[in-house]
Coordinates of C-alpha atoms (C1' of nucleotides) in Angstrom, one line a residue:
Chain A
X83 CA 17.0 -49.5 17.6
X84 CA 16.5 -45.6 18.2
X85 CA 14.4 -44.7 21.3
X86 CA 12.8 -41.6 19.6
X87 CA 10.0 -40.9 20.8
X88 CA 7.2 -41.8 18.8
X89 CA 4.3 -41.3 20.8
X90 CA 3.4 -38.4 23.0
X91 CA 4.3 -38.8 26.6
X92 CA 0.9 -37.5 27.4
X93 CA -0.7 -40.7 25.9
X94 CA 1.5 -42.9 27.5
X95 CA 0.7 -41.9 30.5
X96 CA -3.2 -42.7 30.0
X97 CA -3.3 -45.7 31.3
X98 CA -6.9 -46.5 29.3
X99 CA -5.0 -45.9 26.1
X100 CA -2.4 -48.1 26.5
X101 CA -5.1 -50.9 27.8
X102 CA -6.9 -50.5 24.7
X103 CA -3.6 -50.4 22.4
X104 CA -2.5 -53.5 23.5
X105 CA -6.0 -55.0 24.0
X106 CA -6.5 -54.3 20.1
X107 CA -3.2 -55.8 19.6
X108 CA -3.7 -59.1 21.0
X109 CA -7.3 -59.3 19.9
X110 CA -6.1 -58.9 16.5
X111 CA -3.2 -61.6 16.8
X112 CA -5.8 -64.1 18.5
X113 CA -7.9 -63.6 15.7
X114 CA -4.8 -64.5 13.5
X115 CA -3.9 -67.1 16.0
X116 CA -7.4 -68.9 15.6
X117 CA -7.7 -68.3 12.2
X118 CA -4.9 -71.6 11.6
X119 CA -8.0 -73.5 13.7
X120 CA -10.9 -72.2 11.5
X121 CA -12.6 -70.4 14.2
X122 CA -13.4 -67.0 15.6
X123 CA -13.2 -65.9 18.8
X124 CA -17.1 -65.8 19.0
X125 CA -17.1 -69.8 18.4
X126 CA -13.8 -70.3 21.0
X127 CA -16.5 -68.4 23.4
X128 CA -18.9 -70.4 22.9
X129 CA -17.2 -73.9 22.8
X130 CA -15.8 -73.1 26.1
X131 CA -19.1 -72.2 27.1
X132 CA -20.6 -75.5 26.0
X133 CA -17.8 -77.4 28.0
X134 CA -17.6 -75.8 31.2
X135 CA -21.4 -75.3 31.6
X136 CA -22.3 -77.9 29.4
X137 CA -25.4 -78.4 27.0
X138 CA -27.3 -75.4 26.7
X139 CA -29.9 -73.3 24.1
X140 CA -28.4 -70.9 21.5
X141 CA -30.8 -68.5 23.6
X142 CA -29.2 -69.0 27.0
X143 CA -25.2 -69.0 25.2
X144 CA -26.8 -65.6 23.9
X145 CA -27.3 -64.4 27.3
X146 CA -24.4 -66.1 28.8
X147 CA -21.7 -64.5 26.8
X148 CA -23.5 -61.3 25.8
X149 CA -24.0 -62.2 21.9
X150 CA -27.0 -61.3 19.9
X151 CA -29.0 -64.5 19.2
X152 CA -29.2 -63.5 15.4
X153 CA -24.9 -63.4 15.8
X154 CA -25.4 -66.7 17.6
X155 CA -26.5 -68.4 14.3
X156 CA -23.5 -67.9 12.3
X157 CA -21.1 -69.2 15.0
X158 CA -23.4 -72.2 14.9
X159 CA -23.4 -72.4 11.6
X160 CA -19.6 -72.6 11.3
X161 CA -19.3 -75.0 14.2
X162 CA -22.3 -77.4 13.3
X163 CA -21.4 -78.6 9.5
X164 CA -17.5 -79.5 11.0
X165 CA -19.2 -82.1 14.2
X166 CA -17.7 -79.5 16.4
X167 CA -20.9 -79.2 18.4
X168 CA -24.4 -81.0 18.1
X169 CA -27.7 -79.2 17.8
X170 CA -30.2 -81.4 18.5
X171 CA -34.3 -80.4 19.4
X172 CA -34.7 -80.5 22.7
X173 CA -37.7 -82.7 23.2
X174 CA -39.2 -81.0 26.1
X175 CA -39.4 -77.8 23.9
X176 CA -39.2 -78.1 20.2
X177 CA -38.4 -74.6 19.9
X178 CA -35.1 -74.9 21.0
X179 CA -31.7 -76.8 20.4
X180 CA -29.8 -78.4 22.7
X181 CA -26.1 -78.1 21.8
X182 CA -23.6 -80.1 23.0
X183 CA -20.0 -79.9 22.6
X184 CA -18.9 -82.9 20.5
X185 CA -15.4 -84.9 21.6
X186 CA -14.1 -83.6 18.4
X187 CA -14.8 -79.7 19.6
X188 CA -13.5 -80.4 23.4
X189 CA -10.2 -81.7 21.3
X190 CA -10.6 -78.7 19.2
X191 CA -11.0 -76.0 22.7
X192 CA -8.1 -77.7 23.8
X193 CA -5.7 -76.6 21.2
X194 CA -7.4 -73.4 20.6
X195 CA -6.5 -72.7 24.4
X196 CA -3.0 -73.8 23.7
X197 CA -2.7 -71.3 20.7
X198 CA -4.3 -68.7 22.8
X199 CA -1.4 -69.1 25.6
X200 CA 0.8 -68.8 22.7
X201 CA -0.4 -65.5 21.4
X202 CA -0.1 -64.5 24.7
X203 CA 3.2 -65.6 25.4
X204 CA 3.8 -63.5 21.9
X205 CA 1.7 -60.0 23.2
X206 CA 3.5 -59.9 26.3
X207 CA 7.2 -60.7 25.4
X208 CA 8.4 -58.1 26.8
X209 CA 6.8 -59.3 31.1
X210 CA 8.4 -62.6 32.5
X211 CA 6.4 -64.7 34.2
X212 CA 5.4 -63.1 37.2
X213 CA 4.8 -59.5 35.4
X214 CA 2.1 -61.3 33.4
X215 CA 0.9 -63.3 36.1
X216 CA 0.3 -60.4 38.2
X217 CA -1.5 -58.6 35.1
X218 CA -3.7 -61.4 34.4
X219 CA -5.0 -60.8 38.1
X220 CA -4.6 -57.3 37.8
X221 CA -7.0 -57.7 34.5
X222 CA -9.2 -60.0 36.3
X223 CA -9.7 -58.0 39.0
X224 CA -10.5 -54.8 37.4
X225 CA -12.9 -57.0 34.6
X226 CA -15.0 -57.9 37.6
X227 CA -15.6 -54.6 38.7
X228 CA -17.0 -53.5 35.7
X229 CA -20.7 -53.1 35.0
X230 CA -21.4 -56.5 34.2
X231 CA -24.1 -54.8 31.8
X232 CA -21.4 -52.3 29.9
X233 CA -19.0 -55.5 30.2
X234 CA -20.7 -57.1 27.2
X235 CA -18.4 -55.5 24.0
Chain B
X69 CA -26.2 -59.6 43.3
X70 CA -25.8 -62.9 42.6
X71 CA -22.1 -64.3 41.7
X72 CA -23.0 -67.0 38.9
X73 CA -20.6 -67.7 36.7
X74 CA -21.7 -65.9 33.7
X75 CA -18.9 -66.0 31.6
X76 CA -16.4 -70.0 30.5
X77 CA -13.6 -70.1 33.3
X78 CA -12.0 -71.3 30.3
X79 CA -12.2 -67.5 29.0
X80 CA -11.2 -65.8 32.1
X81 CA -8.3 -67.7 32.3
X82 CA -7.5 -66.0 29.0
X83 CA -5.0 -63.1 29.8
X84 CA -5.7 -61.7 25.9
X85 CA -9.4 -61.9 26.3
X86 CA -9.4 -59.9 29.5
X87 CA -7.2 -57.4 28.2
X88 CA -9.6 -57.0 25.2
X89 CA -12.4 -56.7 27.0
X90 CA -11.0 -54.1 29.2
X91 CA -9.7 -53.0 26.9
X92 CA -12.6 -52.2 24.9
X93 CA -14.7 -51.0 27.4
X94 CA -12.3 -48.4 28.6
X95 CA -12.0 -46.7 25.1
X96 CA -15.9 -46.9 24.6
X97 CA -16.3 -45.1 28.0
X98 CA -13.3 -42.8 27.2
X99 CA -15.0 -41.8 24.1
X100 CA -17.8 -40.7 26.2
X101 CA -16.2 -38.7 28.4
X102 CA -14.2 -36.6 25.6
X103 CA -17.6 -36.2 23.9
X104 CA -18.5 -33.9 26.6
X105 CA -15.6 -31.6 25.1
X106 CA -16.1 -32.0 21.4
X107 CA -12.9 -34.6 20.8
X108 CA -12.5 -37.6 20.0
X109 CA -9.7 -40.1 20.9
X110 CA -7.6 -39.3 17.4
X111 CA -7.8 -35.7 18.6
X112 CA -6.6 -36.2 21.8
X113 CA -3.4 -37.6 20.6
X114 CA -2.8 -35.2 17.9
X115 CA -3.1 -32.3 20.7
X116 CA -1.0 -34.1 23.1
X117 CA 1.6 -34.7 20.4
X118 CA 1.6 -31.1 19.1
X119 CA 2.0 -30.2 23.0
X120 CA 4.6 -32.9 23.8
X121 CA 6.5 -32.1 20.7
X122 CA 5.8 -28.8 19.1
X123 CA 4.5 -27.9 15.4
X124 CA 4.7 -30.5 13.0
X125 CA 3.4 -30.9 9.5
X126 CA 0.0 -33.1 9.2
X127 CA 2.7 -35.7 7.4
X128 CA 4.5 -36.0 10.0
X129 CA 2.1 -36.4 12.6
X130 CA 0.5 -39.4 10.7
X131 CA 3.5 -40.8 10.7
X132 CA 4.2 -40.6 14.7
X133 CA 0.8 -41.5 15.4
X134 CA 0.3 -44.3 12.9
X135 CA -2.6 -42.7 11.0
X136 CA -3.4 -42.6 7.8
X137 CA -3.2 -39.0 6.1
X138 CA -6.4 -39.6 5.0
X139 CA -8.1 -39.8 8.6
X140 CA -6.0 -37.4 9.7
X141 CA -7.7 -34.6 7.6
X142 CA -11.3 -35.2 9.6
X143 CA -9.2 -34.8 12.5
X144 CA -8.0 -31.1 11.7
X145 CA -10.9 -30.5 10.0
X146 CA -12.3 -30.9 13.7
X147 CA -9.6 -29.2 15.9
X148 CA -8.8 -25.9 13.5
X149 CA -12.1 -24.4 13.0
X150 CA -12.6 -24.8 17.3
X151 CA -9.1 -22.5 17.5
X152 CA -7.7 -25.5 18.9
X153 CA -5.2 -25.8 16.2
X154 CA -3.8 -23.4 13.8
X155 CA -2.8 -24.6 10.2
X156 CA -0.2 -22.3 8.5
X157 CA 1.5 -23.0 5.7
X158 CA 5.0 -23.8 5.9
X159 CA 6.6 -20.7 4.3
X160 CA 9.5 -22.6 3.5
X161 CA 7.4 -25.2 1.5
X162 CA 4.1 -24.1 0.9
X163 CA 2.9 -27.6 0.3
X164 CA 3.1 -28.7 3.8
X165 CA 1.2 -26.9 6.9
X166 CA 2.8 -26.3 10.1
X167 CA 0.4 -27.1 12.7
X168 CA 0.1 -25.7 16.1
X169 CA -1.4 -26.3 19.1
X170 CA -3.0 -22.5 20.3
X171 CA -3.2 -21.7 23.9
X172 CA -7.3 -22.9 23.6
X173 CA -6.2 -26.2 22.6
X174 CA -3.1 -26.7 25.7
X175 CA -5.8 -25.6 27.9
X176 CA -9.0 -28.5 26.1
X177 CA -6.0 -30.9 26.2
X178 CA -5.5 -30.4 30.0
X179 CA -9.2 -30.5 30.6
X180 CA -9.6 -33.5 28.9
X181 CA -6.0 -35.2 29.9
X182 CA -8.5 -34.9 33.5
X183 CA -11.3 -36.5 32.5
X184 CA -9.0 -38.9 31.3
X185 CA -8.0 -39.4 34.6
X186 CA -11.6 -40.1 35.7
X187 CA -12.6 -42.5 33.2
X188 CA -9.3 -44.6 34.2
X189 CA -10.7 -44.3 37.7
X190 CA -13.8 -45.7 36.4
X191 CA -12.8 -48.7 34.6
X192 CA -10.2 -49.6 37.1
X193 CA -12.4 -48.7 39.9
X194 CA -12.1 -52.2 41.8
X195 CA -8.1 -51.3 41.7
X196 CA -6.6 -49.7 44.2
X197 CA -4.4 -46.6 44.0
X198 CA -1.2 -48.7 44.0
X199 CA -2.4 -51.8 41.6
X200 CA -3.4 -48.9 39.3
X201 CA 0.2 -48.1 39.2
X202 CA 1.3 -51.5 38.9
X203 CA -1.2 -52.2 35.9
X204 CA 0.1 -49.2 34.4
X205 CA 3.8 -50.1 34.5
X206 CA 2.7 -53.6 33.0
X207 CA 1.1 -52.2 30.0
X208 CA 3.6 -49.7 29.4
X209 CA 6.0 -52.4 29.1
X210 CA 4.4 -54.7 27.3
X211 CA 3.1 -52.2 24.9
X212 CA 7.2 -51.1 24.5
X213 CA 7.3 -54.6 23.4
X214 CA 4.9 -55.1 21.2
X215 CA 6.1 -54.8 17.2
X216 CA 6.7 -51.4 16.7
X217 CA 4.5 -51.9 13.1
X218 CA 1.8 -53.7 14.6
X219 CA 1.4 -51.5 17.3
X220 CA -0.3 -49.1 15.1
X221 CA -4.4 -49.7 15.4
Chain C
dA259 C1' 11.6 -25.8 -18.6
dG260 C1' 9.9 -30.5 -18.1
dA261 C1' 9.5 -34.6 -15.2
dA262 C1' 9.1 -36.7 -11.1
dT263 C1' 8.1 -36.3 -6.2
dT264 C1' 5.9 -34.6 -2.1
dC265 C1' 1.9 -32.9 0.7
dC266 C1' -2.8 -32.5 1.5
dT267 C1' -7.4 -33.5 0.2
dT268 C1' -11.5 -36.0 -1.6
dG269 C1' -13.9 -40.0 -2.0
dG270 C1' -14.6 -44.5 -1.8
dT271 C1' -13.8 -49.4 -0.2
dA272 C1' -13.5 -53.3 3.1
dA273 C1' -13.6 -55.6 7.5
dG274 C1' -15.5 -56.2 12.0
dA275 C1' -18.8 -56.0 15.6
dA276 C1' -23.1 -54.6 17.6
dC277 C1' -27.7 -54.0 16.9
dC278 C1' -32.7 -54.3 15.4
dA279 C1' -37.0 -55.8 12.9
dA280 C1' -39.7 -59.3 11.0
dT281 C1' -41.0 -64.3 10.5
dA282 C1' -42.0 -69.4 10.9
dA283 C1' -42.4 -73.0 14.3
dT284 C1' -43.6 -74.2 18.7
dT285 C1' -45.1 -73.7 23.3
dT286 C1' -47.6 -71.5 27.1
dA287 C1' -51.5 -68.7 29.0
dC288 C1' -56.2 -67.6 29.2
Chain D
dG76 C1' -59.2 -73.4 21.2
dT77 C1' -57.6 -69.0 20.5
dA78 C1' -54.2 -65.5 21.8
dA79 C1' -49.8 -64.4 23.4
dA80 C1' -45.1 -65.4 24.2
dT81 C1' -40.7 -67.8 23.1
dT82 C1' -36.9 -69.8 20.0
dA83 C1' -34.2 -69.8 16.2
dT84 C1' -33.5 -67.7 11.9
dT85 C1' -33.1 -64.3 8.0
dG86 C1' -31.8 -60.0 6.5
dG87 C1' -30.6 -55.8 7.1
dT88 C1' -28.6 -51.3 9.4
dT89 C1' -25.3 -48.7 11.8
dC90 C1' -20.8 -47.6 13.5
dT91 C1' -16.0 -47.7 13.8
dT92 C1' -11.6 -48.4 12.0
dA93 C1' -8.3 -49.0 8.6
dC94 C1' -7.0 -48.6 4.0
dC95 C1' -6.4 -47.3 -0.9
dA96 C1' -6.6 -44.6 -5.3
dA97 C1' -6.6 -40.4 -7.7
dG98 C1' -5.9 -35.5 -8.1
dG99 C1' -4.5 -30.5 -7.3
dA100 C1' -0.9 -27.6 -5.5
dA101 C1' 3.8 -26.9 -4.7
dT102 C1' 8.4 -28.4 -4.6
dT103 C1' 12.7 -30.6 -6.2
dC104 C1' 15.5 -33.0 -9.7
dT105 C1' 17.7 -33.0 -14.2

DNA sequence: AGAATTCCTTGGTAAGAACCAATAATTTAC
DNA sequence: GTAAATTATTGGTTCTTACCAAGGAATTCT
């Protein structure tokens, strides 16, 4: 329990570094968090996608949540084989799929979003309810003003 | 200018995959801005700790700033030949080097501590002076929180 | 003095994400 | 009907970060 001081003061007060210390942090634990699910965080993207927008192409998922289409294969190919979501030709256009979130994937989302509230509740011990109430907004807020074309990451 | 929602409420609502993102983009764009003086973000904190805390052997600053020795060779192999840094060896135990920030590198570290400043005022741009604050005070804290061992990224 | 340990260094590995080029199948444009 | 554009896919590169293993130089332990 000592309070030396392990990091500089100078980096502490860089708001940016901090942001992107504990952004790492919980990236890395939802990552772990998801892993108990079998999925990425690419492939809880895209289910939510897929359920809040409903059916779409792999092309327009690529453009909605900034993924390379080439990326956009392997998350299908981990969520296809387990009836998480349906590819199916779209018979106006051959070319593409139409994929649709199965009932099994929404039930899937569901406890993924759970465990994500978890690792949350887990990356911000130390901020009671309110504190991270008012960073979530603080976050939002400051997400939306960024360049939506650097926001992709 | 069109609002659609590009990106799953179901992400957004995600307090861990806003700081992430944020997070991200604010070390990619800080990256760029120390590029304009030769640095990168490892050397940043090994000049602010040298500053904040005075000569230390390379040992010990991996230790402080969780990285490996390894790594932390490119780093002086960066800051020393610029005069930044001065590398003596300890003449109590020649093994070690005592490393020291110069005048040249208190003076980079203050330029760069600005442009700091700017690229916070970037990414936070759609914050205003006092929710700046606030979102600072938030991170601090939660990053004060977080696992001393798994704070290190 | 000899053995073990410490400090820095070199070099290489592994994981993760983003990115890009080329291709087959299909559709659209001319 | 032929050419051009689009969709999904394959296969690869690049970049960053973290991590590990071994070795030379210097110290400490016994």
């Amino acid at each position: 329990m000592s309070d030396v001081p392990q990091l500089p003061p100078s980096l502490l007060d860089i708001t940016v570094f901090l942001l992107s210390k504990v952004g790492v942090a919980g990236r890395r634990r939802m990552g772990d968090g998801l892993k108990a699910y079998g999925i990425g965080l690419w492939d809880l993207a895209v289910l939510a996608a897929l359920r809040d927008f409903g059916p779409a192409s792999q092309g327009d998922l690529g453009v909605r949540l900034g993924i390379d289409p080439s990326d956009l294969v392997a998350v299908m190919d981990t969520l296809a084989p387990r009836g998480l979501v349906e590819r199916t030709r779209d018979p106006r256009d051959r070319r593409r799929y139409s994929v649709t979130i199965t009932s099994a994937g929404v039930a899937l989302l569901d406890e993924a979003l759970v465990a994500a509230a978890g690792v949350r509740d887990d990356v911000l011990a130390a901020l009671d309810e309110r504190e991270r109430a008012l960073l979530h907004d603080l976050l939002r807020k400051a997400f939306a003003g960024i360049e939506p074309r650097a926001r992709a990451t």
